[in-house]
Amino acid sequence: MTLLRHTSADQDVQREALTVNPAKTCQPIGAMYAALGLHRCLPHSHGSQGCCAYHRSTLSRHYKEPAMAGTSSFTEGSSVFGGQANLLAAIENIFTVYDPDVIAVHTTCLSETIGDDVPQIVEAAIDKGLLPEGKMVIHANTPSYVGSHTTGFATMTKAMVDYIAQSSGAEKIRDQVNLIPGWVEPADMSELKRLVKLMGLDPVTFPDTSGVLDSPQTGIHEMFPAGGATVDSIRSAGDSCHTIALGPICSGPAAKALFAKCQVPQTTLPLPIGLKATDQFIMKLREINGGFVPDEIMTERGRLLDLMTDMHQYFYGKTAALWGDPDQLVSLAELLITLDMIPKFVVTGTPGKKFFKRMGDVLGDHAQACKVDQGSCADMFQLHQWIKSDPDKVDLLIGNTYGKYIARDEDIPLIRHGFPILDRIGHQHFATVGYRGTTRILEQILDAFLDRQDRDAPESGFELVM
Amino acid sequence: MREAIDILDARRRQVHTKGAQPFQLDCEKHSVAGSVSQRACVFCGSRVVLYPITDALHLVHGPIGCAAYTWDIRGAQSSGSQLHRMSFSTDLREKDVIYGGEKKCETALIELIGRYRPKAAFVYATCIVGLIGDDLEAVCRRVTAQTGVETIPVHSEGFAGSKKDGYTAACAALDRLVGSSESPPPDGPSINILGDFNIAGETWVIRDYYERMGVNVISTITGDGRVDDIRRAHHAQLNVVQCSGSMKGLARLMKQKYDIPFVHVSYFGLEDVSKALYDVAETFNDPAMMQRTKRLVRDEISAVMPRLRRYRDALQGKKAAVYTGGAFKAFSLVRSLRTLGVQTVIAGSQTGNPQDYQQLESLCDDGTVLLDDTNPLELAKFIDQTGADLLIGGVKERPIAYKLGVAFCDHNHERKRCLAGYEGMVNFANEVYSSVCSPVWSLSPRKQHASSVKRSIAPGPLVTADAGLPLNAKVPQCPTAATAPSPGSDSQACGVCQLKAHCSGLAAQETETA
Ligand code: SF4
Ligand code: SF4
């Protein structure tokens, strides 16, 4: 069973030039996901149609929703002479037929390497009168040989700032904050907006895939579902009094760009998964709203804390292996630490300098007991090697669907979290951020442990009350 | 041309309504830039074809995405090695793109071959590799020399065409393996099964039929494929080709080189699978084999007919939209649906050629909308217009159907149940039935949007019909299956399964036994 048994314990495989079973994927899919969080926006992949087909399929498999996107459909000719003609034709066709408000172009490896200058092509399109009144084309450069899918997400989010956000010159709006939620599920975006509103603030959220990739069944195929951040709201982001960016990798660049462009002060926070990180989020909002936290939020926090105390007896010393996106991993690791658990192994394929430091900060005293890696060779093969060669099996796996092979081979429970989740349905409807979202993760973790205990218990030890 | 449907101007000629005007459909065109095409790339074509060779190493040379998206998505099952399911990538970085990726590719291959000792290795060139001009032939030559494991470049640069061109590249790669074995030919009649990919174990079902007929299956290309078998494939006396889009290329090459004839078949639907088996038996011209084949067909059909009839009663009068990758599969689907009493109102494919569409048109009823390389908007509109109750397609089509409040059935890589062969037809019927007749659709707002769609919830017992007939029920036989087949003959369709060639007497017999 090669696939299940990625590796064996006695193998200490040194690799130079090779990724085996990756813990990341490529930039454009992130850009596509972000662009879907713009209201009436058609993401457009500037390259050959294969990439676009894969990105759409993968998004569809994860969100169980149609993921619309156009493609420049490169031919051999375009890769020699450049893709200008294709993009011009695409812009014309898309506005004529699909009538979006925005086309969000991202490049693929191919168009990047040829060196197509997208802004210049867009200008040409404007000169030729291909852009109808009030419509716009934004763009992000997303070569996949740099960064990962999270980079693509960040770049497209930043493009929303670069192209759309404006400062009207008037005073900043005191109760309007920008919320850049990072790569999370649509339900997370809803939950974050809810919290900001409860704090008496008016969130300008972008991207916002809620209502797009968790849209209701209406009996109609909506090319552009009701959700998403509108161009007008993003435009007003320049007048907000503050920007909160969740996750430095996915959201940081947009927040910084908005500061540079419109002088909106910004704070970059970890994704609010877990009590501590959510506290940070609420505290920041409290600073902005002048110091008030509504009872409702205090109650939610209290409930989470109550749940944590109810559950704590089961968590001491339990170990976990995590993989996925850096922003997610840092917050998850912190959550586990607060539960008295040990995040023993952590890998992300996404390269980037600050990850070790961030992990070190949340791990604190546990840093010694934890192995962390990132980059090309930090993949599922590596993770499996670590797990195999560790004499004490970890108790839990947390990560995307690709961990299921390890879960089965090693007989370790798996909680699906992150992107992509290809083999379960419904996750897009359940938030894992905020106090309420965290309760869901806690429930999943404890269920995993207790289900395991029930399964493995001898008959004499199989108990009704646990 | 249907009015009230906006179609990209450039696409107008890729849509045709049967009966509305003389048949003409543009196809084999490059997708219009800006259309939301459902098509994929050359690499995708090569990858899906070669992927099921289970004891080969598959290295994707390129940036990470191409490998990540094709990691174990195909459900092509293996009876042994699982090496094909791993995802190996050179994960090209910026500096490789600037300085070239040959060295990295070579190192990766040597490392992987050392670790896994595969029977052969395939290296897929993605767009970027084509662009930076890595000489994969040279890399492979060096690796083969150094490791002794044949390493084959697959020229699948994504931009060099569409999925179809990827099939050609895959066939060229396979051609390098075929004929490279010294082992002697087997005794007796022998074939290769081409163009079945063992999704949900389908190759095993087909292989079993042939073995019961007394035919040796030398290699299965590529479902549950093995490198050594493919090396011996040139010993076969016949190539049996399904999914002609992907594998006709190899069959042609083998005809030229080794003078092995080939037949086109399909294993989907009672009519098509029976015809496949008879066609193969006929080429061997062996009365005993024909006798065994007839018995097989008769036994299998008798076993499944009663179970199918129940589904057909429930599905009678429903309408389906069919949108497949290759056009060949669409033919079988139109026929299979007819067997179930379901009318095809939309039929299309991503990659059909003029002959394909000609044939598809002739199979369909008047009013059927034919589509080449369509997009979600068009699909949705035509589904609304025709009042289709069911969409059959692939991963990108599923959520579209569900949003419309329409049943869906996967007939692509993601099918989880074997749909080939006789038992496969029952699975298919069950799947269509369980989706089309699910009570969930009666809750859908579509009922209000499209008054033409009437849904009836089928009676309860049907749900368990798959378990077989009540013990006391008589099993109808298909009498004509016992007589010599008359492929292509236009005898009266039997009304139960429309098996024109093989089953025309069943209706009469049923009335007697009723
Ligand atoms: S880069 Fe090229 S080969 Fe890879 S998926 Fe895209 S079109 Fe296909
Ligand atoms: S070519 Fe680049 S953009 Fe396209 S799928 Fe491969 S890695 Fe992603």
PDB file of N, CA, C and O in Angstrom, chain A residues 13 15 19 21 24-26 49 53-56 58 61 65 69 71 73 75 79 93 97-98 113 145 147 215 217-219 376 405, chain B residues 8 30-34 36-39 41 44 63 69-72 87 89 91-94 111 115 127-128 159 402-403 414 449:
ATOM      1  N   VAL A  13      14.788   9.537   4.924  1.00  0.00           N
ATOM      2  CA  VAL A  13      14.972   9.906   3.531  1.00  0.00           C
ATOM      3  C   VAL A  13      15.414  11.357   3.408  1.00  0.00           C
ATOM      4  O   VAL A  13      14.733  12.260   3.871  1.00  0.00           O
ATOM      5  N   ARG A  15      15.943  14.377   1.028  1.00  0.00           N
ATOM      6  CA  ARG A  15      15.483  14.749  -0.299  1.00  0.00           C
ATOM      7  C   ARG A  15      16.080  16.074  -0.716  1.00  0.00           C
ATOM      8  O   ARG A  15      16.258  16.969   0.092  1.00  0.00           O
ATOM      9  N   THR A  19       9.063  17.181  -4.109  1.00  0.00           N
ATOM     10  CA  THR A  19       7.955  17.239  -3.170  1.00  0.00           C
ATOM     11  C   THR A  19       7.146  15.957  -3.336  1.00  0.00           C
ATOM     12  O   THR A  19       6.828  15.565  -4.449  1.00  0.00           O
ATOM     13  N   ASN A  21       3.663  14.261  -2.145  1.00  0.00           N
ATOM     14  CA  ASN A  21       2.376  14.482  -1.498  1.00  0.00           C
ATOM     15  C   ASN A  21       2.340  15.845  -0.800  1.00  0.00           C
ATOM     16  O   ASN A  21       2.455  15.948   0.417  1.00  0.00           O
ATOM     17  N   LYS A  24       0.609  21.911   0.147  1.00  0.00           N
ATOM     18  CA  LYS A  24       0.281  23.245  -0.368  1.00  0.00           C
ATOM     19  C   LYS A  24      -0.184  23.045  -1.807  1.00  0.00           C
ATOM     20  O   LYS A  24      -0.066  21.970  -2.360  1.00  0.00           O
ATOM     21  N   THR A  25      -0.695  24.121  -2.383  1.00  0.00           N
ATOM     22  CA  THR A  25      -0.882  24.082  -3.825  1.00  0.00           C
ATOM     23  C   THR A  25      -0.572  25.466  -4.387  1.00  0.00           C
ATOM     24  O   THR A  25       0.142  26.223  -3.749  1.00  0.00           O
ATOM     25  N   CYS A  26      -1.085  25.747  -5.600  1.00  0.00           N
ATOM     26  CA  CYS A  26      -0.483  26.882  -6.314  1.00  0.00           C
ATOM     27  C   CYS A  26      -1.275  28.179  -6.179  1.00  0.00           C
ATOM     28  O   CYS A  26      -2.454  28.186  -5.849  1.00  0.00           O
ATOM     29  N   GLN A  49      -6.104  26.595 -20.450  1.00  0.00           N
ATOM     30  CA  GLN A  49      -7.364  26.313 -19.758  1.00  0.00           C
ATOM     31  C   GLN A  49      -7.255  25.209 -18.712  1.00  0.00           C
ATOM     32  O   GLN A  49      -8.122  25.062 -17.864  1.00  0.00           O
ATOM     33  N   ALA A  53      -9.330  24.818 -15.170  1.00  0.00           N
ATOM     34  CA  ALA A  53     -10.215  23.671 -14.935  1.00  0.00           C
ATOM     35  C   ALA A  53      -9.880  23.013 -13.603  1.00  0.00           C
ATOM     36  O   ALA A  53     -10.776  22.646 -12.836  1.00  0.00           O
ATOM     37  N   TYR A  54      -8.588  22.877 -13.317  1.00  0.00           N
ATOM     38  CA  TYR A  54      -8.199  22.256 -12.045  1.00  0.00           C
ATOM     39  C   TYR A  54      -8.613  23.114 -10.861  1.00  0.00           C
ATOM     40  O   TYR A  54      -9.084  22.619  -9.839  1.00  0.00           O
ATOM     41  N   HIS A  55      -8.419  24.415 -10.991  1.00  0.00           N
ATOM     42  CA  HIS A  55      -8.748  25.275  -9.857  1.00  0.00           C
ATOM     43  C   HIS A  55     -10.243  25.271  -9.604  1.00  0.00           C
ATOM     44  O   HIS A  55     -10.697  25.189  -8.468  1.00  0.00           O
ATOM     45  N   ARG A  56     -10.994  25.335 -10.665  1.00  0.00           N
ATOM     46  CA  ARG A  56     -12.445  25.314 -10.483  1.00  0.00           C
ATOM     47  C   ARG A  56     -12.908  23.981  -9.904  1.00  0.00           C
ATOM     48  O   ARG A  56     -13.755  23.940  -9.017  1.00  0.00           O
ATOM     49  N   THR A  58     -11.238  21.926  -8.036  1.00  0.00           N
ATOM     50  CA  THR A  58     -10.841  21.772  -6.640  1.00  0.00           C
ATOM     51  C   THR A  58     -11.718  22.635  -5.733  1.00  0.00           C
ATOM     52  O   THR A  58     -12.144  22.184  -4.669  1.00  0.00           O
ATOM     53  N   ARG A  61     -14.984  20.911  -5.478  1.00  0.00           N
ATOM     54  CA  ARG A  61     -14.937  19.722  -4.629  1.00  0.00           C
ATOM     55  C   ARG A  61     -14.934  20.116  -3.160  1.00  0.00           C
ATOM     56  O   ARG A  61     -15.477  19.402  -2.325  1.00  0.00           O
ATOM     57  N   GLU A  65     -19.908  23.812  -4.470  1.00  0.00           N
ATOM     58  CA  GLU A  65     -20.628  24.910  -5.124  1.00  0.00           C
ATOM     59  C   GLU A  65     -20.027  25.105  -6.502  1.00  0.00           C
ATOM     60  O   GLU A  65     -18.852  24.798  -6.720  1.00  0.00           O
ATOM     61  N   ALA A  69     -15.324  30.761 -13.405  1.00  0.00           N
ATOM     62  CA  ALA A  69     -14.113  31.508 -13.757  1.00  0.00           C
ATOM     63  C   ALA A  69     -13.905  31.394 -15.255  1.00  0.00           C
ATOM     64  O   ALA A  69     -14.220  30.367 -15.856  1.00  0.00           O
ATOM     65  N   THR A  71     -11.266  31.722 -18.669  1.00  0.00           N
ATOM     66  CA  THR A  71      -9.868  31.427 -18.963  1.00  0.00           C
ATOM     67  C   THR A  71      -9.493  32.058 -20.301  1.00  0.00           C
ATOM     68  O   THR A  71     -10.327  32.178 -21.198  1.00  0.00           O
ATOM     69  N   SER A  73      -7.590  30.680 -22.314  1.00  0.00           N
ATOM     70  CA  SER A  73      -7.431  29.570 -23.258  1.00  0.00           C
ATOM     71  C   SER A  73      -6.212  29.730 -24.162  1.00  0.00           C
ATOM     72  O   SER A  73      -6.337  29.798 -25.380  1.00  0.00           O
ATOM     73  N   THR A  75      -3.077  29.137 -26.465  1.00  0.00           N
ATOM     74  CA  THR A  75      -2.647  28.122 -27.417  1.00  0.00           C
ATOM     75  C   THR A  75      -1.137  28.218 -27.514  1.00  0.00           C
ATOM     76  O   THR A  75      -0.521  29.071 -26.886  1.00  0.00           O
ATOM     77  N   SER A  79       1.550  31.300 -26.358  1.00  0.00           N
ATOM     78  CA  SER A  79       2.717  31.189 -25.498  1.00  0.00           C
ATOM     79  C   SER A  79       3.980  31.639 -26.213  1.00  0.00           C
ATOM     80  O   SER A  79       5.015  31.825 -25.600  1.00  0.00           O
ATOM     81  N   ASN A  93     -15.585  39.339 -24.456  1.00  0.00           N
ATOM     82  CA  ASN A  93     -16.587  38.276 -24.367  1.00  0.00           C
ATOM     83  C   ASN A  93     -17.254  38.230 -23.004  1.00  0.00           C
ATOM     84  O   ASN A  93     -18.464  38.055 -22.880  1.00  0.00           O
ATOM     85  N   VAL A  97     -21.208  38.663 -22.456  1.00  0.00           N
ATOM     86  CA  VAL A  97     -22.050  37.510 -22.185  1.00  0.00           C
ATOM     87  C   VAL A  97     -22.432  37.373 -20.722  1.00  0.00           C
ATOM     88  O   VAL A  97     -23.582  37.142 -20.395  1.00  0.00           O
ATOM     89  N   TYR A  98     -21.432  37.502 -19.841  1.00  0.00           N
ATOM     90  CA  TYR A  98     -21.725  37.215 -18.433  1.00  0.00           C
ATOM     91  C   TYR A  98     -22.037  38.478 -17.635  1.00  0.00           C
ATOM     92  O   TYR A  98     -22.576  38.393 -16.541  1.00  0.00           O
ATOM     93  N   THR A 113       5.550  33.572 -17.001  1.00  0.00           N
ATOM     94  CA  THR A 113       6.879  33.303 -17.538  1.00  0.00           C
ATOM     95  C   THR A 113       7.066  33.975 -18.896  1.00  0.00           C
ATOM     96  O   THR A 113       8.148  34.456 -19.218  1.00  0.00           O
ATOM     97  N   TYR A 145       5.475  29.322  -9.067  1.00  0.00           N
ATOM     98  CA  TYR A 145       6.800  28.918  -8.601  1.00  0.00           C
ATOM     99  C   TYR A 145       7.291  29.848  -7.506  1.00  0.00           C
ATOM    100  O   TYR A 145       8.431  29.778  -7.075  1.00  0.00           O
ATOM    101  N   GLY A 147       5.834  31.242  -3.645  1.00  0.00           N
ATOM    102  CA  GLY A 147       4.759  31.178  -2.651  1.00  0.00           C
ATOM    103  C   GLY A 147       3.895  29.934  -2.765  1.00  0.00           C
ATOM    104  O   GLY A 147       4.356  28.868  -3.143  1.00  0.00           O
ATOM    105  N   SER A 215     -24.113  29.422  -0.893  1.00  0.00           N
ATOM    106  CA  SER A 215     -25.369  30.061  -1.279  1.00  0.00           C
ATOM    107  C   SER A 215     -26.527  29.065  -1.199  1.00  0.00           C
ATOM    108  O   SER A 215     -26.337  27.865  -1.276  1.00  0.00           O
ATOM    109  N   GLN A 217     -30.099  27.021  -2.058  1.00  0.00           N
ATOM    110  CA  GLN A 217     -30.678  26.393  -3.236  1.00  0.00           C
ATOM    111  C   GLN A 217     -31.915  27.196  -3.618  1.00  0.00           C
ATOM    112  O   GLN A 217     -32.861  27.281  -2.841  1.00  0.00           O
ATOM    113  N   THR A 218     -31.866  27.770  -4.800  1.00  0.00           N
ATOM    114  CA  THR A 218     -32.985  28.616  -5.203  1.00  0.00           C
ATOM    115  C   THR A 218     -33.706  28.066  -6.427  1.00  0.00           C
ATOM    116  O   THR A 218     -34.716  28.604  -6.852  1.00  0.00           O
ATOM    117  N   GLY A 219     -33.140  27.028  -6.982  1.00  0.00           N
ATOM    118  CA  GLY A 219     -33.717  26.514  -8.223  1.00  0.00           C
ATOM    119  C   GLY A 219     -33.212  27.268  -9.440  1.00  0.00           C
ATOM    120  O   GLY A 219     -33.604  26.997 -10.565  1.00  0.00           O
ATOM    121  N   SER A 376       9.327  23.406   0.395  1.00  0.00           N
ATOM    122  CA  SER A 376       9.087  22.363  -0.602  1.00  0.00           C
ATOM    123  C   SER A 376       9.070  20.947  -0.039  1.00  0.00           C
ATOM    124  O   SER A 376       8.267  20.126  -0.437  1.00  0.00           O
ATOM    125  N   TYR A 405      -4.780   9.400   4.454  1.00  0.00           N
ATOM    126  CA  TYR A 405      -3.939   8.208   4.227  1.00  0.00           C
ATOM    127  C   TYR A 405      -3.136   7.881   5.484  1.00  0.00           C
ATOM    128  O   TYR A 405      -3.003   6.724   5.880  1.00  0.00           O
TER     129      TYR A 405
ATOM    130  N   LEU B   8     -22.448  33.027 -26.573  1.00  0.00           N
ATOM    131  CA  LEU B   8     -21.356  33.779 -27.164  1.00  0.00           C
ATOM    132  C   LEU B   8     -21.500  33.679 -28.674  1.00  0.00           C
ATOM    133  O   LEU B   8     -21.695  32.594 -29.203  1.00  0.00           O
ATOM    134  N   HIS B  30     -10.966  25.639 -30.795  1.00  0.00           N
ATOM    135  CA  HIS B  30     -10.358  26.066 -29.561  1.00  0.00           C
ATOM    136  C   HIS B  30     -11.409  26.830 -28.771  1.00  0.00           C
ATOM    137  O   HIS B  30     -12.222  27.528 -29.346  1.00  0.00           O
ATOM    138  N   SER B  31     -11.417  26.669 -27.441  1.00  0.00           N
ATOM    139  CA  SER B  31     -12.414  27.378 -26.656  1.00  0.00           C
ATOM    140  C   SER B  31     -12.256  28.876 -26.847  1.00  0.00           C
ATOM    141  O   SER B  31     -11.147  29.383 -26.908  1.00  0.00           O
ATOM    142  N   VAL B  32     -13.371  29.550 -26.884  1.00  0.00           N
ATOM    143  CA  VAL B  32     -13.338  30.998 -27.023  1.00  0.00           C
ATOM    144  C   VAL B  32     -12.747  31.604 -25.756  1.00  0.00           C
ATOM    145  O   VAL B  32     -13.152  31.250 -24.650  1.00  0.00           O
ATOM    146  N   ALA B  33     -11.787  32.501 -25.931  1.00  0.00           N
ATOM    147  CA  ALA B  33     -11.206  33.138 -24.750  1.00  0.00           C
ATOM    148  C   ALA B  33     -12.302  33.854 -23.987  1.00  0.00           C
ATOM    149  O   ALA B  33     -13.111  34.558 -24.573  1.00  0.00           O
ATOM    150  N   GLY B  34     -12.323  33.657 -22.684  1.00  0.00           N
ATOM    151  CA  GLY B  34     -13.313  34.335 -21.870  1.00  0.00           C
ATOM    152  C   GLY B  34     -14.533  33.482 -21.593  1.00  0.00           C
ATOM    153  O   GLY B  34     -15.322  33.793 -20.722  1.00  0.00           O
ATOM    154  N   VAL B  36     -16.480  30.434 -19.961  1.00  0.00           N
ATOM    155  CA  VAL B  36     -16.229  29.581 -18.811  1.00  0.00           C
ATOM    156  C   VAL B  36     -16.300  28.145 -19.312  1.00  0.00           C
ATOM    157  O   VAL B  36     -17.308  27.493 -19.227  1.00  0.00           O
ATOM    158  N   SER B  37     -15.204  27.718 -19.907  1.00  0.00           N
ATOM    159  CA  SER B  37     -15.189  26.397 -20.530  1.00  0.00           C
ATOM    160  C   SER B  37     -15.065  25.322 -19.469  1.00  0.00           C
ATOM    161  O   SER B  37     -14.499  25.535 -18.414  1.00  0.00           O
ATOM    162  N   GLN B  38     -15.607  24.150 -19.756  1.00  0.00           N
ATOM    163  CA  GLN B  38     -15.468  23.043 -18.813  1.00  0.00           C
ATOM    164  C   GLN B  38     -14.287  22.156 -19.210  1.00  0.00           C
ATOM    165  O   GLN B  38     -14.110  21.085 -18.670  1.00  0.00           O
ATOM    166  N   ARG B  39     -13.491  22.630 -20.150  1.00  0.00           N
ATOM    167  CA  ARG B  39     -12.414  21.793 -20.672  1.00  0.00           C
ATOM    168  C   ARG B  39     -11.118  21.883 -19.885  1.00  0.00           C
ATOM    169  O   ARG B  39     -10.895  22.831 -19.153  1.00  0.00           O
ATOM    170  N   CYS B  41      -6.615  20.602 -20.018  1.00  0.00           N
ATOM    171  CA  CYS B  41      -5.430  20.825 -20.861  1.00  0.00           C
ATOM    172  C   CYS B  41      -4.764  19.529 -21.309  1.00  0.00           C
ATOM    173  O   CYS B  41      -5.175  18.438 -20.942  1.00  0.00           O
ATOM    174  N   CYS B  44      -3.595  17.326 -18.511  1.00  0.00           N
ATOM    175  CA  CYS B  44      -4.730  16.637 -17.911  1.00  0.00           C
ATOM    176  C   CYS B  44      -5.063  15.370 -18.700  1.00  0.00           C
ATOM    177  O   CYS B  44      -5.290  14.305 -18.135  1.00  0.00           O
ATOM    178  N   PRO B  63       5.586  23.324 -11.645  1.00  0.00           N
ATOM    179  CA  PRO B  63       5.257  23.904 -10.350  1.00  0.00           C
ATOM    180  C   PRO B  63       4.245  23.018  -9.635  1.00  0.00           C
ATOM    181  O   PRO B  63       3.676  22.111 -10.230  1.00  0.00           O
ATOM    182  N   TYR B  69      -3.183  18.989  -7.941  1.00  0.00           N
ATOM    183  CA  TYR B  69      -4.560  18.778  -8.389  1.00  0.00           C
ATOM    184  C   TYR B  69      -4.798  17.395  -8.958  1.00  0.00           C
ATOM    185  O   TYR B  69      -5.931  17.007  -9.172  1.00  0.00           O
ATOM    186  N   THR B  70      -3.712  16.693  -9.269  1.00  0.00           N
ATOM    187  CA  THR B  70      -3.927  15.366  -9.850  1.00  0.00           C
ATOM    188  C   THR B  70      -3.496  14.272  -8.879  1.00  0.00           C
ATOM    189  O   THR B  70      -3.277  13.150  -9.275  1.00  0.00           O
ATOM    190  N   TRP B  71      -3.396  14.635  -7.636  1.00  0.00           N
ATOM    191  CA  TRP B  71      -3.023  13.649  -6.623  1.00  0.00           C
ATOM    192  C   TRP B  71      -4.239  12.807  -6.252  1.00  0.00           C
ATOM    193  O   TRP B  71      -5.165  13.293  -5.627  1.00  0.00           O
ATOM    194  N   ASP B  72      -4.198  11.572  -6.676  1.00  0.00           N
ATOM    195  CA  ASP B  72      -5.197  10.585  -6.280  1.00  0.00           C
ATOM    196  C   ASP B  72      -6.645  11.023  -6.480  1.00  0.00           C
ATOM    197  O   ASP B  72      -7.506  10.698  -5.674  1.00  0.00           O
ATOM    198  N   SER B  87       1.744  11.465  -5.130  1.00  0.00           N
ATOM    199  CA  SER B  87       1.931  12.703  -5.883  1.00  0.00           C
ATOM    200  C   SER B  87       3.391  13.142  -5.798  1.00  0.00           C
ATOM    201  O   SER B  87       3.868  13.523  -4.738  1.00  0.00           O
ATOM    202  N   SER B  89       6.283  15.686  -7.314  1.00  0.00           N
ATOM    203  CA  SER B  89       6.435  16.915  -8.089  1.00  0.00           C
ATOM    204  C   SER B  89       7.825  17.484  -7.900  1.00  0.00           C
ATOM    205  O   SER B  89       8.404  17.404  -6.816  1.00  0.00           O
ATOM    206  N   ASP B  91       8.165  20.557  -8.031  1.00  0.00           N
ATOM    207  CA  ASP B  91       7.842  21.827  -7.370  1.00  0.00           C
ATOM    208  C   ASP B  91       8.796  22.938  -7.813  1.00  0.00           C
ATOM    209  O   ASP B  91       9.547  23.490  -7.014  1.00  0.00           O
ATOM    210  N   LEU B  92       8.791  23.238  -9.078  1.00  0.00           N
ATOM    211  CA  LEU B  92       9.734  24.224  -9.619  1.00  0.00           C
ATOM    212  C   LEU B  92       9.603  25.562  -8.908  1.00  0.00           C
ATOM    213  O   LEU B  92       8.502  26.026  -8.643  1.00  0.00           O
ATOM    214  N   ARG B  93      10.727  26.143  -8.605  1.00  0.00           N
ATOM    215  CA  ARG B  93      10.750  27.463  -7.982  1.00  0.00           C
ATOM    216  C   ARG B  93      11.275  28.468  -8.995  1.00  0.00           C
ATOM    217  O   ARG B  93      11.763  28.097 -10.064  1.00  0.00           O
ATOM    218  N   GLU B  94      11.246  29.703  -8.580  1.00  0.00           N
ATOM    219  CA  GLU B  94      11.604  30.767  -9.503  1.00  0.00           C
ATOM    220  C   GLU B  94      12.980  30.547 -10.143  1.00  0.00           C
ATOM    221  O   GLU B  94      13.170  30.726 -11.336  1.00  0.00           O
ATOM    222  N   GLU B 111      16.334   9.771  -7.349  1.00  0.00           N
ATOM    223  CA  GLU B 111      15.948   9.550  -5.965  1.00  0.00           C
ATOM    224  C   GLU B 111      14.722   8.636  -5.861  1.00  0.00           C
ATOM    225  O   GLU B 111      14.702   7.663  -5.111  1.00  0.00           O
ATOM    226  N   ARG B 115      14.235   4.736  -4.531  1.00  0.00           N
ATOM    227  CA  ARG B 115      13.415   4.398  -3.372  1.00  0.00           C
ATOM    228  C   ARG B 115      12.303   3.418  -3.700  1.00  0.00           C
ATOM    229  O   ARG B 115      12.013   2.509  -2.951  1.00  0.00           O
ATOM    230  N   CYS B 127       3.171  22.992 -18.721  1.00  0.00           N
ATOM    231  CA  CYS B 127       3.345  24.211 -19.529  1.00  0.00           C
ATOM    232  C   CYS B 127       4.727  24.823 -19.370  1.00  0.00           C
ATOM    233  O   CYS B 127       5.430  25.114 -20.330  1.00  0.00           O
ATOM    234  N   ILE B 128       5.071  25.017 -18.139  1.00  0.00           N
ATOM    235  CA  ILE B 128       6.248  25.800 -17.850  1.00  0.00           C
ATOM    236  C   ILE B 128       7.506  25.103 -18.370  1.00  0.00           C
ATOM    237  O   ILE B 128       8.455  25.732 -18.828  1.00  0.00           O
ATOM    238  N   PHE B 159      -0.368  23.950 -22.804  1.00  0.00           N
ATOM    239  CA  PHE B 159      -0.858  24.920 -23.782  1.00  0.00           C
ATOM    240  C   PHE B 159      -0.879  24.369 -25.199  1.00  0.00           C
ATOM    241  O   PHE B 159      -1.424  24.980 -26.097  1.00  0.00           O
ATOM    242  N   TYR B 402     -27.332  20.765  -8.847  1.00  0.00           N
ATOM    243  CA  TYR B 402     -27.952  20.872  -7.528  1.00  0.00           C
ATOM    244  C   TYR B 402     -28.521  22.266  -7.288  1.00  0.00           C
ATOM    245  O   TYR B 402     -29.576  22.421  -6.690  1.00  0.00           O
ATOM    246  N   LYS B 403     -27.796  23.278  -7.745  1.00  0.00           N
ATOM    247  CA  LYS B 403     -28.316  24.641  -7.578  1.00  0.00           C
ATOM    248  C   LYS B 403     -29.645  24.809  -8.318  1.00  0.00           C
ATOM    249  O   LYS B 403     -30.520  25.544  -7.906  1.00  0.00           O
ATOM    250  N   GLU B 414     -15.350  10.528 -11.017  1.00  0.00           N
ATOM    251  CA  GLU B 414     -15.721  10.453  -9.624  1.00  0.00           C
ATOM    252  C   GLU B 414     -16.838   9.477  -9.341  1.00  0.00           C
ATOM    253  O   GLU B 414     -17.391   9.482  -8.252  1.00  0.00           O
ATOM    254  N   HIS B 449     -40.366  27.521 -10.300  1.00  0.00           N
ATOM    255  CA  HIS B 449     -39.799  28.191 -11.468  1.00  0.00           C
ATOM    256  C   HIS B 449     -40.175  27.498 -12.772  1.00  0.00           C
ATOM    257  O   HIS B 449     -40.426  28.121 -13.770  1.00  0.00           O
TER     258      HIS B 449
END
